[in-house]
mmCIF file of C-alpha atoms and ligand atoms in Angstrom:
data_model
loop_
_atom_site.group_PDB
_atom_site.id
_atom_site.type_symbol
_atom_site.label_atom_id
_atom_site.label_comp_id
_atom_site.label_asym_id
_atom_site.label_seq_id
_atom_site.Cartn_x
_atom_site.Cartn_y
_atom_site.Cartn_z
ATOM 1 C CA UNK A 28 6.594 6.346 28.265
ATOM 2 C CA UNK A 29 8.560 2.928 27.437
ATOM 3 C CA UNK A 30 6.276 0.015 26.932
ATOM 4 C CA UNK A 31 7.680 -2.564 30.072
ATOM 5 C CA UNK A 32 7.580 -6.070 28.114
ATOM 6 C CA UNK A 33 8.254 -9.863 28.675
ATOM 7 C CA UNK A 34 9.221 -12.482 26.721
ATOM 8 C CA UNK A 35 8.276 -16.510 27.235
ATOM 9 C CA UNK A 36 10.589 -18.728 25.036
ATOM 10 C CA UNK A 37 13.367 -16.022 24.640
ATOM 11 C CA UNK A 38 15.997 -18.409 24.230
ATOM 12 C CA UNK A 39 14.097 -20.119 20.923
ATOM 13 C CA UNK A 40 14.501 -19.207 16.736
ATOM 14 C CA UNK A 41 11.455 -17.145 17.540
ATOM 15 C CA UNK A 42 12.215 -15.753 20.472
ATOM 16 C CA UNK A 43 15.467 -14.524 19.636
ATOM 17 C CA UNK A 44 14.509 -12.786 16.581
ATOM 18 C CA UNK A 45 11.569 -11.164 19.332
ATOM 19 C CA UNK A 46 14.650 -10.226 21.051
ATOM 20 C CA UNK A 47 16.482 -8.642 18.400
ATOM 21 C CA UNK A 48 13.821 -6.710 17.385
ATOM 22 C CA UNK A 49 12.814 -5.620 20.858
ATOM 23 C CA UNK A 50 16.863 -4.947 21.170
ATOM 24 C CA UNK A 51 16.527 -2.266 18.435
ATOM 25 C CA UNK A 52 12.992 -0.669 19.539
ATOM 26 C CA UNK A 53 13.170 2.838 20.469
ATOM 27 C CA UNK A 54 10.635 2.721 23.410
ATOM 28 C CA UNK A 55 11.430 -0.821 24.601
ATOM 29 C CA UNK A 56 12.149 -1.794 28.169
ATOM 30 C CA UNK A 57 13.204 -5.447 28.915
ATOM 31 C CA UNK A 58 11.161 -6.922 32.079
ATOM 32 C CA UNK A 59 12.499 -10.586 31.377
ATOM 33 C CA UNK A 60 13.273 -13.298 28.797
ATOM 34 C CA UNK A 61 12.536 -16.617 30.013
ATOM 35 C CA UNK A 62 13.026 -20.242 29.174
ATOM 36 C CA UNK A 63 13.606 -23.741 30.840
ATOM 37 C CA UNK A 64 16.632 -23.081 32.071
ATOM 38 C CA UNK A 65 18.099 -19.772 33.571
ATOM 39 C CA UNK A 66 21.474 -18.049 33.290
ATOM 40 C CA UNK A 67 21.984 -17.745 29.472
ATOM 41 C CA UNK A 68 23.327 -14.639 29.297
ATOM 42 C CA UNK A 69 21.322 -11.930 26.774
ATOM 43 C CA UNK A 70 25.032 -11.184 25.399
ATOM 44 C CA UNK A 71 25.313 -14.566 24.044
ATOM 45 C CA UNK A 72 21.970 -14.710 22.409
ATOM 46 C CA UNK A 73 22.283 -11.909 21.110
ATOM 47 C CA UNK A 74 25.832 -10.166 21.083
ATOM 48 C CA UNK A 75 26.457 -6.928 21.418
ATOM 49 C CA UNK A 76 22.483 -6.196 22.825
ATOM 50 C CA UNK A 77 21.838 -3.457 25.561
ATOM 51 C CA UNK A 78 20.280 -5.749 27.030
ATOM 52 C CA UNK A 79 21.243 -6.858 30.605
ATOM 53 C CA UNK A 80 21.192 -10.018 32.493
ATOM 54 C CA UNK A 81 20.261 -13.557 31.612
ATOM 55 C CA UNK A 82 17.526 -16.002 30.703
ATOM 56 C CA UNK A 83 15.048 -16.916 33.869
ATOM 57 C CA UNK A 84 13.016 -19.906 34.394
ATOM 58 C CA UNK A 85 9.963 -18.928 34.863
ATOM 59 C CA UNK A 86 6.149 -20.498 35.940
ATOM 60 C CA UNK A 87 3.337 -18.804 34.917
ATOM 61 C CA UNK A 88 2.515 -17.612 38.315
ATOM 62 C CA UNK A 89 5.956 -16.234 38.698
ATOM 63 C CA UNK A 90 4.765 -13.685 36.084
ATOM 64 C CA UNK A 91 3.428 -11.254 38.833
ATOM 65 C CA UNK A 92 6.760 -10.786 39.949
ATOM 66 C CA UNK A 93 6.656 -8.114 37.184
ATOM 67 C CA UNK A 94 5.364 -5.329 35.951
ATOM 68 C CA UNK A 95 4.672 -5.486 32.532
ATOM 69 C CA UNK A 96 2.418 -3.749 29.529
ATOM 70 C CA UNK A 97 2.833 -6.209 26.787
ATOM 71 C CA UNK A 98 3.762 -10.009 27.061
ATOM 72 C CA UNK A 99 5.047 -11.550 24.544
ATOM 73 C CA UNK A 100 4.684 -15.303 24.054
ATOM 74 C CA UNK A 101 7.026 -17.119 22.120
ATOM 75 C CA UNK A 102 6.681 -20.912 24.376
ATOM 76 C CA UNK A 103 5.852 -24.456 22.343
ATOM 77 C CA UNK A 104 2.008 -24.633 21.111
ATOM 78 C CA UNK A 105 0.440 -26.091 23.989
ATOM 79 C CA UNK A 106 2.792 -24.216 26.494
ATOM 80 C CA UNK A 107 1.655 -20.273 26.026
ATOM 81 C CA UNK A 108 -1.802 -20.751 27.249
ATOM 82 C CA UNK A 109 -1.230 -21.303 30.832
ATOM 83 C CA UNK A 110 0.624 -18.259 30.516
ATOM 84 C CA UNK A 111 -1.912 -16.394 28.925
ATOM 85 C CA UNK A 112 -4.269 -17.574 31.863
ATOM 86 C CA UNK A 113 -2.100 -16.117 34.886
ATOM 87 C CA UNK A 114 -0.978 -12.740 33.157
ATOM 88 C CA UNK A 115 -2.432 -9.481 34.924
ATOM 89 C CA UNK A 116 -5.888 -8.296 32.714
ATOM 90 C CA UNK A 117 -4.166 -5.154 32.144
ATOM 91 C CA UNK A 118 -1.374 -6.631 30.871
ATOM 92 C CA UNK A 119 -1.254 -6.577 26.971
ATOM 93 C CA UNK A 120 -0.659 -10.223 25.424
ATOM 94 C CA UNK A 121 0.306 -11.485 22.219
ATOM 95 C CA UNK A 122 0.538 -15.309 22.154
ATOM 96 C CA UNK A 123 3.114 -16.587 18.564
ATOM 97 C CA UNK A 124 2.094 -20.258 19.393
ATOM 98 C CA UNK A 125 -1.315 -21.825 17.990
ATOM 99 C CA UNK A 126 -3.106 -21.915 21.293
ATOM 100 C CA UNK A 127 -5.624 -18.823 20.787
ATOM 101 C CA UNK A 128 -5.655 -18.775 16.812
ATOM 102 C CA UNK A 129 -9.103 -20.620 17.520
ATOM 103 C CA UNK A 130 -10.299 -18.753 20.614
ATOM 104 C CA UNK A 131 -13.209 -16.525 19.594
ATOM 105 C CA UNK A 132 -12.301 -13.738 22.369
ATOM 106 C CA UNK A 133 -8.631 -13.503 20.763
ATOM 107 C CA UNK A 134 -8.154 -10.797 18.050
ATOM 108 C CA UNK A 135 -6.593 -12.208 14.974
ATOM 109 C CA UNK A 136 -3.409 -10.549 14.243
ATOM 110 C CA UNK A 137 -2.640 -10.459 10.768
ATOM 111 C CA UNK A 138 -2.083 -7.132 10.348
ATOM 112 C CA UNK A 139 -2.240 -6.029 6.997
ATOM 113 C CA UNK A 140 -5.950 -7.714 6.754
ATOM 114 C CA UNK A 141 -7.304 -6.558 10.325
ATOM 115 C CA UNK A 142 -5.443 -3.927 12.251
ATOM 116 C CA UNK A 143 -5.528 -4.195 16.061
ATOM 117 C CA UNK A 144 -6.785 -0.614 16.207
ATOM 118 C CA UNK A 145 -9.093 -0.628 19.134
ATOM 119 C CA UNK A 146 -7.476 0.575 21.906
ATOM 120 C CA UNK A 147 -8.113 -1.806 25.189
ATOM 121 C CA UNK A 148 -7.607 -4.831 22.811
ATOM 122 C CA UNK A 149 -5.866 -7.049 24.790
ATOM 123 C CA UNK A 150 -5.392 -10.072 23.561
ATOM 124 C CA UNK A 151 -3.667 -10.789 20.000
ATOM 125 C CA UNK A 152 -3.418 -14.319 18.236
ATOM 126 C CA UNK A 153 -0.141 -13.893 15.824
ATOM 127 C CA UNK A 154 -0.884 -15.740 12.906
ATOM 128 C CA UNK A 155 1.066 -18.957 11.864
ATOM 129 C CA UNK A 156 3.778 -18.192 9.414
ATOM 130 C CA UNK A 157 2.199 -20.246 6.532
ATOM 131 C CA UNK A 158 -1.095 -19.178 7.317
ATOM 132 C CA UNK A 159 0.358 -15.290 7.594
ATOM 133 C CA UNK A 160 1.955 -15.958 3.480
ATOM 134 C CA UNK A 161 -1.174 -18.322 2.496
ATOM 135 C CA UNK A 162 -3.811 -15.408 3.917
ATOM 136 C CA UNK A 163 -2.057 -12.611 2.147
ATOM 137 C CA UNK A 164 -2.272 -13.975 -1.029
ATOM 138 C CA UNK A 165 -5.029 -15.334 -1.522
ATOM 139 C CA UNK A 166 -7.055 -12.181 0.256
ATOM 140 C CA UNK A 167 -7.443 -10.088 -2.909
ATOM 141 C CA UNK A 168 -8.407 -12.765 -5.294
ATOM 142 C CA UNK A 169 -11.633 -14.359 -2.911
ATOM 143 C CA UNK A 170 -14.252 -12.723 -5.085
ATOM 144 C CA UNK A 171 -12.438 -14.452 -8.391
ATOM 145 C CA UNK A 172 -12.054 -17.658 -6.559
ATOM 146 C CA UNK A 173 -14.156 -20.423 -8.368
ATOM 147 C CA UNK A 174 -13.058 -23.509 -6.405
ATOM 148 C CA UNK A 175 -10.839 -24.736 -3.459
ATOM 149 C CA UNK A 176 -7.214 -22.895 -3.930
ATOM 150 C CA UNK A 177 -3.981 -25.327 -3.137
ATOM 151 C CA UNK A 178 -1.127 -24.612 -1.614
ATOM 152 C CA UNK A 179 2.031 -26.007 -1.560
ATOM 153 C CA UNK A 180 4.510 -24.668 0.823
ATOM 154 C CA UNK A 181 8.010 -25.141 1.461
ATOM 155 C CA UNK A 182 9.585 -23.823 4.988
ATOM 156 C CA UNK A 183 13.247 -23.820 5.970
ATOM 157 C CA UNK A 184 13.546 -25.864 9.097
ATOM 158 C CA UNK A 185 13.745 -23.337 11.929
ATOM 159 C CA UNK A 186 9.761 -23.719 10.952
ATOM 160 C CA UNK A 187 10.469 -26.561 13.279
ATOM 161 C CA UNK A 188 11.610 -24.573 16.285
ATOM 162 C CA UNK A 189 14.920 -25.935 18.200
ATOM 163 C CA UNK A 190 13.434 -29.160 20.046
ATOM 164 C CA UNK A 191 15.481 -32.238 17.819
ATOM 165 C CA UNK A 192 13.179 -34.017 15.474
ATOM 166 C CA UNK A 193 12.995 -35.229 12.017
ATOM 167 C CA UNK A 194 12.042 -31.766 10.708
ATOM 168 C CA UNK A 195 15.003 -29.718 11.869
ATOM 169 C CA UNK A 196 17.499 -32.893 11.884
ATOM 170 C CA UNK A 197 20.345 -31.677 9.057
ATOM 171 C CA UNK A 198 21.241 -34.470 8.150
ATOM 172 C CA UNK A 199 18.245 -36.295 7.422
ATOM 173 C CA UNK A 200 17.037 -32.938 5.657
ATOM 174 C CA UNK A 201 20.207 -32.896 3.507
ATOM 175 C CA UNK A 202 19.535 -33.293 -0.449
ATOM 176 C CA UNK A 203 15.886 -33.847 0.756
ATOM 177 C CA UNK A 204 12.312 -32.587 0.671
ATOM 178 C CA UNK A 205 10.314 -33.679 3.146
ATOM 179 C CA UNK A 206 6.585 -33.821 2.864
ATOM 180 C CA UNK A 207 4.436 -34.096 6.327
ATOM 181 C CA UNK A 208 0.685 -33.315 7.906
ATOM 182 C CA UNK A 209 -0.398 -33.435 4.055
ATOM 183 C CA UNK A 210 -4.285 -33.256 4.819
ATOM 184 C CA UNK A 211 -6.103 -30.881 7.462
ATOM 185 C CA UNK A 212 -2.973 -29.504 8.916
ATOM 186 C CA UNK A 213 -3.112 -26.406 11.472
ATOM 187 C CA UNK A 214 -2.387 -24.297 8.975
ATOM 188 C CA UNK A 215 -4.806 -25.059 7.095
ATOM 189 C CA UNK A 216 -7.499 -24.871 9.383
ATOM 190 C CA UNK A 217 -5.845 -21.310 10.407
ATOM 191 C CA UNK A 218 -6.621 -20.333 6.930
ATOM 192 C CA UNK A 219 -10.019 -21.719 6.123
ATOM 193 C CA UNK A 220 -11.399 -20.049 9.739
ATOM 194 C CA UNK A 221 -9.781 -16.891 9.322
ATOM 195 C CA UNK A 222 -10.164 -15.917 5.831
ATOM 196 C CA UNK A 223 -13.298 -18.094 5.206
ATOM 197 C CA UNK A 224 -12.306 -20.173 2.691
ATOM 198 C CA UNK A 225 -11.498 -23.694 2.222
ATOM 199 C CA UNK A 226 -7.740 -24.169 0.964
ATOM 200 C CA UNK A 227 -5.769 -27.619 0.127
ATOM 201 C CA UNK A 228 -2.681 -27.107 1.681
ATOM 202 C CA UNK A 229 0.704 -29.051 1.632
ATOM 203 C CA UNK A 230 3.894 -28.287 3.846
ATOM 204 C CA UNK A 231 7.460 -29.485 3.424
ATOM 205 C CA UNK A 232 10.332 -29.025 5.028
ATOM 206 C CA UNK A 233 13.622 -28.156 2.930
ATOM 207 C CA UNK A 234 17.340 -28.193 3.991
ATOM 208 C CA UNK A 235 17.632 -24.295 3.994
ATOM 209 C CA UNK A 236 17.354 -22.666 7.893
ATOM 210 C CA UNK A 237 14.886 -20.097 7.411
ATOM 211 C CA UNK A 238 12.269 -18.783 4.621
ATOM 212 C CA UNK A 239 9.101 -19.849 3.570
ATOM 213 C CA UNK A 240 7.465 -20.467 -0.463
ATOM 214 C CA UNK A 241 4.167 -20.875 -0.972
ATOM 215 C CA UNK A 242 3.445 -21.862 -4.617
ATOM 216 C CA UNK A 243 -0.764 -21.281 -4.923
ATOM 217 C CA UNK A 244 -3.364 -22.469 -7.646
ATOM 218 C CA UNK A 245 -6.484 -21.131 -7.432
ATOM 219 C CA UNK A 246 -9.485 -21.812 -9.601
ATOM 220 C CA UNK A 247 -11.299 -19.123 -11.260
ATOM 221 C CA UNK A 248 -15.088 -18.356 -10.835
ATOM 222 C CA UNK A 249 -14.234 -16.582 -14.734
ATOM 223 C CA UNK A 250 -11.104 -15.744 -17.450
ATOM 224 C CA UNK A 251 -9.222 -12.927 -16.038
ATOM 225 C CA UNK A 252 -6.097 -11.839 -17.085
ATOM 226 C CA UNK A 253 -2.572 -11.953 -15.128
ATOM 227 C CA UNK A 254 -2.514 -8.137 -15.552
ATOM 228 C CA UNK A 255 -5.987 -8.059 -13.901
ATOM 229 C CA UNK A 256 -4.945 -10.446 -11.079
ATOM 230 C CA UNK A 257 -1.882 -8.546 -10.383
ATOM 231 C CA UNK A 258 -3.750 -5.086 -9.825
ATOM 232 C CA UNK A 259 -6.374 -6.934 -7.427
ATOM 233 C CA UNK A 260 -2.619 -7.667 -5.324
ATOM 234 C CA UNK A 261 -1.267 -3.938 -5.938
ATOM 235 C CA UNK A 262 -4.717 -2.268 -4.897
ATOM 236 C CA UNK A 263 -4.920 -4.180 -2.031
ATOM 237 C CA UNK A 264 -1.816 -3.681 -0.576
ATOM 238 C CA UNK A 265 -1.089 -0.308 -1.713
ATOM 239 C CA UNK A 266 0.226 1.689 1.622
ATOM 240 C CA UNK A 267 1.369 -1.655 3.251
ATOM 241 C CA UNK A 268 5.000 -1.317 3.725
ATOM 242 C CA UNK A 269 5.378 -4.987 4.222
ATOM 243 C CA UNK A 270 3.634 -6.368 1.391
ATOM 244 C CA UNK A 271 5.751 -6.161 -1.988
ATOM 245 C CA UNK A 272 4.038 -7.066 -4.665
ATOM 246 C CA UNK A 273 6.057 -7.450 -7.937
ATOM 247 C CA UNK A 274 5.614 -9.326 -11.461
ATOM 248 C CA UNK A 275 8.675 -11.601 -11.022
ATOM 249 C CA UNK A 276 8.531 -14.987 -9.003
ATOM 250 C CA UNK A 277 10.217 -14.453 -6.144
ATOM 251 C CA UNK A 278 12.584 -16.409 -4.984
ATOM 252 C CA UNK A 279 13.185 -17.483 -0.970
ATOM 253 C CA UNK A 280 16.681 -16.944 -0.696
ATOM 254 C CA UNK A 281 15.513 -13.161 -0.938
ATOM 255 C CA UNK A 282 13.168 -13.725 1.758
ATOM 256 C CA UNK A 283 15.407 -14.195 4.593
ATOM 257 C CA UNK A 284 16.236 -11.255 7.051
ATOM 258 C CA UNK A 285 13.251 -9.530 5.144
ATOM 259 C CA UNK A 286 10.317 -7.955 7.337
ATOM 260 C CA UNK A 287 7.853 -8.380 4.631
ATOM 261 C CA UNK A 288 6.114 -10.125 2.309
ATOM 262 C CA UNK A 289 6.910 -10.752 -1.366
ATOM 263 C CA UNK A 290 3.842 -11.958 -4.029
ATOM 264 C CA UNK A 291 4.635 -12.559 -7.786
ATOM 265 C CA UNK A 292 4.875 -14.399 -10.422
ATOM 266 C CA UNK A 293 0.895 -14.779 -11.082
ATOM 267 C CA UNK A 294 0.705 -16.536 -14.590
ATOM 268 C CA UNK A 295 -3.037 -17.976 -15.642
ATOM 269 C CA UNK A 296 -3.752 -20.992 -17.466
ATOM 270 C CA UNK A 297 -4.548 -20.214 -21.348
ATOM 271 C CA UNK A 298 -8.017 -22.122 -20.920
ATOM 272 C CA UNK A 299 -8.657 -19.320 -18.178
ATOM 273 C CA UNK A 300 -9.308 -22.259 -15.872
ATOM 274 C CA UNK A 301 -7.062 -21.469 -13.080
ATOM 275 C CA UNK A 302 -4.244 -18.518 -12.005
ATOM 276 C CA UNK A 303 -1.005 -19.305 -9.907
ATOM 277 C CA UNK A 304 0.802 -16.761 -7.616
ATOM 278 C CA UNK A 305 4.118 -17.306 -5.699
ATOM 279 C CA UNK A 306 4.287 -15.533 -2.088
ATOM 280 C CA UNK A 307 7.832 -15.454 0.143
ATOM 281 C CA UNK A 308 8.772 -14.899 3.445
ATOM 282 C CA UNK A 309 10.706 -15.080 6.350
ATOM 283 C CA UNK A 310 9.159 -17.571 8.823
ATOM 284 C CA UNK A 311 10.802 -15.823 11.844
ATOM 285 C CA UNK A 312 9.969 -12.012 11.081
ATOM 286 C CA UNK A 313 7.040 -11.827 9.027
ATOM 287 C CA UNK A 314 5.837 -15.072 10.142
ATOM 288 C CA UNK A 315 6.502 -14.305 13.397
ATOM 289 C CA UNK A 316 8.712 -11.655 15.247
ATOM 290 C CA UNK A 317 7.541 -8.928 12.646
ATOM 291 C CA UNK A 318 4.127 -9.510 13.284
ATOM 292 C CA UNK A 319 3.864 -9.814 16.634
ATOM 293 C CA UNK A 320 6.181 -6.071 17.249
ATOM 294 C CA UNK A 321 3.329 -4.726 14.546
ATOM 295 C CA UNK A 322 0.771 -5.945 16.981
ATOM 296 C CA UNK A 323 2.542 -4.708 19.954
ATOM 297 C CA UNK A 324 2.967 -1.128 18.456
ATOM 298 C CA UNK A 325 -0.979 -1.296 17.382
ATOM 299 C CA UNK A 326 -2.047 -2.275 21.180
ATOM 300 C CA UNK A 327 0.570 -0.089 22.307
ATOM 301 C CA UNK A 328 -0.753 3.430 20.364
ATOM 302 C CA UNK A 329 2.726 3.512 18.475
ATOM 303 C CA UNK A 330 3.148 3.911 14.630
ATOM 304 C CA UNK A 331 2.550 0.113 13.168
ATOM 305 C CA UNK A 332 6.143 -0.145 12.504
ATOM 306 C CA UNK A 333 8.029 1.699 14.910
ATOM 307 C CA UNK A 334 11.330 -0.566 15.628
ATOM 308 C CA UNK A 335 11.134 -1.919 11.736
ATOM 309 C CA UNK A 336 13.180 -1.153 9.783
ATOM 310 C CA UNK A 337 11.673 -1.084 6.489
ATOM 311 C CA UNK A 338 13.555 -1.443 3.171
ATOM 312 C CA UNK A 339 12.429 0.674 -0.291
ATOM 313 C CA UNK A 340 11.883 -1.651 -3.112
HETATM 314 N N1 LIG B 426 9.723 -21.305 14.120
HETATM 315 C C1 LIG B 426 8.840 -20.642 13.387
HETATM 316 O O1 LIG B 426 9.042 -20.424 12.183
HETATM 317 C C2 LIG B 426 7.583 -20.110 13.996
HETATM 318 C C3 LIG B 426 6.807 -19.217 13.274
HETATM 319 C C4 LIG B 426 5.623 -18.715 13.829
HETATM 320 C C5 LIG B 426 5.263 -19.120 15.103
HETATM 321 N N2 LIG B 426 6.019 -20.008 15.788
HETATM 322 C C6 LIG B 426 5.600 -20.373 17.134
HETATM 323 O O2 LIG B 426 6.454 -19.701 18.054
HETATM 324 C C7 LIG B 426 6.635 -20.504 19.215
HETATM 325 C C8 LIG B 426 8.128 -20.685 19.453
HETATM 326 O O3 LIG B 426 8.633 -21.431 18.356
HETATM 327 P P1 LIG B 426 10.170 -21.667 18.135
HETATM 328 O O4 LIG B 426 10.285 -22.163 16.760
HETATM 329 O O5 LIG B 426 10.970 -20.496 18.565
HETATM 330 O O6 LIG B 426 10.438 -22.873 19.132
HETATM 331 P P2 LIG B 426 11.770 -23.229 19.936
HETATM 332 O O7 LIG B 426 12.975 -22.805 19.161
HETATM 333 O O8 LIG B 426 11.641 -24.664 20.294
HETATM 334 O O9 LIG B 426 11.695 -22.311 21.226
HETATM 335 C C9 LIG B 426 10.759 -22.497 22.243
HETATM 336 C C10 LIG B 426 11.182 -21.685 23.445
HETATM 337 O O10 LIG B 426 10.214 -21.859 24.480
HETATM 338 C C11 LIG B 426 10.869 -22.207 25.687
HETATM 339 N N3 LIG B 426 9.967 -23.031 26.491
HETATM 340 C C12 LIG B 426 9.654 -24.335 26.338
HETATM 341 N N4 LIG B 426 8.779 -24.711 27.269
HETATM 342 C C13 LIG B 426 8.544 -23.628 28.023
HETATM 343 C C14 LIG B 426 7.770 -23.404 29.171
HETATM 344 N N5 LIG B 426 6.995 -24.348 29.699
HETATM 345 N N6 LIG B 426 7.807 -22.177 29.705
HETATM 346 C C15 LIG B 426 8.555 -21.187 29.163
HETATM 347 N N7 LIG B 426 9.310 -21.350 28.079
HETATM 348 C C16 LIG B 426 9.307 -22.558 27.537
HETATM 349 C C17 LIG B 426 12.121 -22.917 25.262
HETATM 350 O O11 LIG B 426 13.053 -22.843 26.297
HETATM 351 P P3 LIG B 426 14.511 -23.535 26.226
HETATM 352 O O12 LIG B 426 15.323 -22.677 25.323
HETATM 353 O O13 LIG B 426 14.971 -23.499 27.617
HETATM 354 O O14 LIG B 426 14.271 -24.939 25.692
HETATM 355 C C18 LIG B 426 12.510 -22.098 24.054
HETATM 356 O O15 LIG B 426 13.169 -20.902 24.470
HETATM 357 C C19 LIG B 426 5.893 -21.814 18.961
HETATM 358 O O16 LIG B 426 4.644 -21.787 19.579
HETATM 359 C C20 LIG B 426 5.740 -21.847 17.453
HETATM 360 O O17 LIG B 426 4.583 -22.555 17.049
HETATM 361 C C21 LIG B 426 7.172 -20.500 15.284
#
């Protein structure tokens, strides 16, 4: 049976790429992609889809105009939850904004740590896209960890959605870096709650669109070797598609149009004192789209990455 779904924000960087993906999912139906505004036509967000029709405005009451099994939320933090609230109970929802990644009833959705297995889960919090890059690599190494890890990340600026401001503003990104929400961002919250560990963590914005690099120190509890860190990463992940784990730094440019993740690079200090490991990513799949079609295939009964097209590296 096709899984009926709806999208909130479809005409946004994140809701597009939910769009393509959904556009290229075997046992996909389309219910609606809403915005603000209606009458965008699918076509021109995303040419050539099979997708019909346009972009509706939508309130969150209108949503029982529909029949749905999964909605998808991909509306401004602060915009899904209202959405969230009116949906039918039997409706499956996965909200990509920050409104339920602190709600105690909302399973966690970061996939590769905490599958979505049970069946009449209901309710998925995607992870942020930092937090989704942070969580991953830092995971394996918690029982080596002897301090507070930082992390410094760098995000293209479609991290900062399509609504003008400073952080998706070309011009004032161009031949720039631009440092922001330096202490106790939501990210880092995200991280420390979820993986249960403080982390010091330190976003920029960079003139590139899309792609995230998150460049991580982390004290250790005692010496270990790089060769010892690095099989902590491979055992981990072994049988996760979308988890590459390789001894080169990786680079973001490879990132983009990427479903996974990419961890390397992990060099420790000759005192033993601390190791450093470099994880990529797309923001939009990965750190978003990706994840949330995982989570919908999971909730749904369907192979975890049904409508992915995974690359052999
Ligand atoms: N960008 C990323 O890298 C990223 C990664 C992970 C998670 N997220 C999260 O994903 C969500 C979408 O982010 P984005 O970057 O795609 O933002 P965006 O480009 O600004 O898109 C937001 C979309 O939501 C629509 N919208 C705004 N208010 C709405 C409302 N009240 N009801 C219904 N739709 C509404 C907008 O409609 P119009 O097109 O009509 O303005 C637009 O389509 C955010 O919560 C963000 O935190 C983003």
């Amino acid at each position: 049976m096709s899984i009926r779904v709806g999208v909130v924000g479809g005409r946004g960087v994140v809701g597009r790429e939910l769009l393509r993906l959904l556009d290229g999912h075997p046992d996909v139906v389309l219910a609606f992609a809403s915005s603000t505004e209606s009458g965008t036509p699918l076509s021109d967000l995303l040419p050539g889809t099979r997708f019909s029709g346009s972009t509706t405005a939508m309130s969150p009451a209108q949503l029982s105009d529909h029949e749905l099994d999964v909605l998808l939320l991909a509306a401004p933090n602060g915009q899904a939850a209202s959405f969230a609230q009116a949906v039918a109970p039997q409706t499956a929802t996965i909200d990509l904004s920050s409104d339920h990644r602190f709600v105690d009833d909302w399973h966690y959705g970061l996939v590769e740590l905490a599958k979505p297995r049970q069946p009449r889960l209901m309710r998925v919090a995607n992870p942020g896209c930092y937090a989704t890059g942070a969580q991953l690599g830092l995971h394996p190494w918690l029982p080596v960890m002897g301090g507070v890890p930082s992390v410094f990340g760098v995000s293209g600026y479609s991290g900062a959605g399509s609504k003008p401001s400073p952080k998706n503003d070309p011009a004032r990104l161009a031949d720039n870096l631009m440092p922001y929400g330096l202490v106790d961002h939501t990210h880092e919250q995200e991280i420390h709650r979820h993986l249960g560990q403080r982390v010091m963590f330190m976003p920029h914005v960079a003139p590139f669109f899309v792609g995230i690099t998150l460049t991580i120190s982390v004290p250790l509890r005692a010496p270990a070797t790089p060769d010892e860190l690095h099989d902590r990463m491979v055992d981990a992940y072994r049988g996760e598609a979308l988890v590459h784990v390789q001894r080169d730094i990786p680079e973001v440019s490879a990132a983009r149009g990427r479903h996974g993740v990419t961890i390397g690079g992990i060099e420790v200090h000759p005192s033993g004192s601390h190791a450093v490991v470099v994880v990529t990513l797309d923001n939009l799949l990965k750190g978003a789209a990706t994840q949330a079609v995982q989570n919908m295939n999971l909730m749904m009964g369907r192979p975890e990455l049904m409508g992915i097209a995974v690359e052999q590296r």
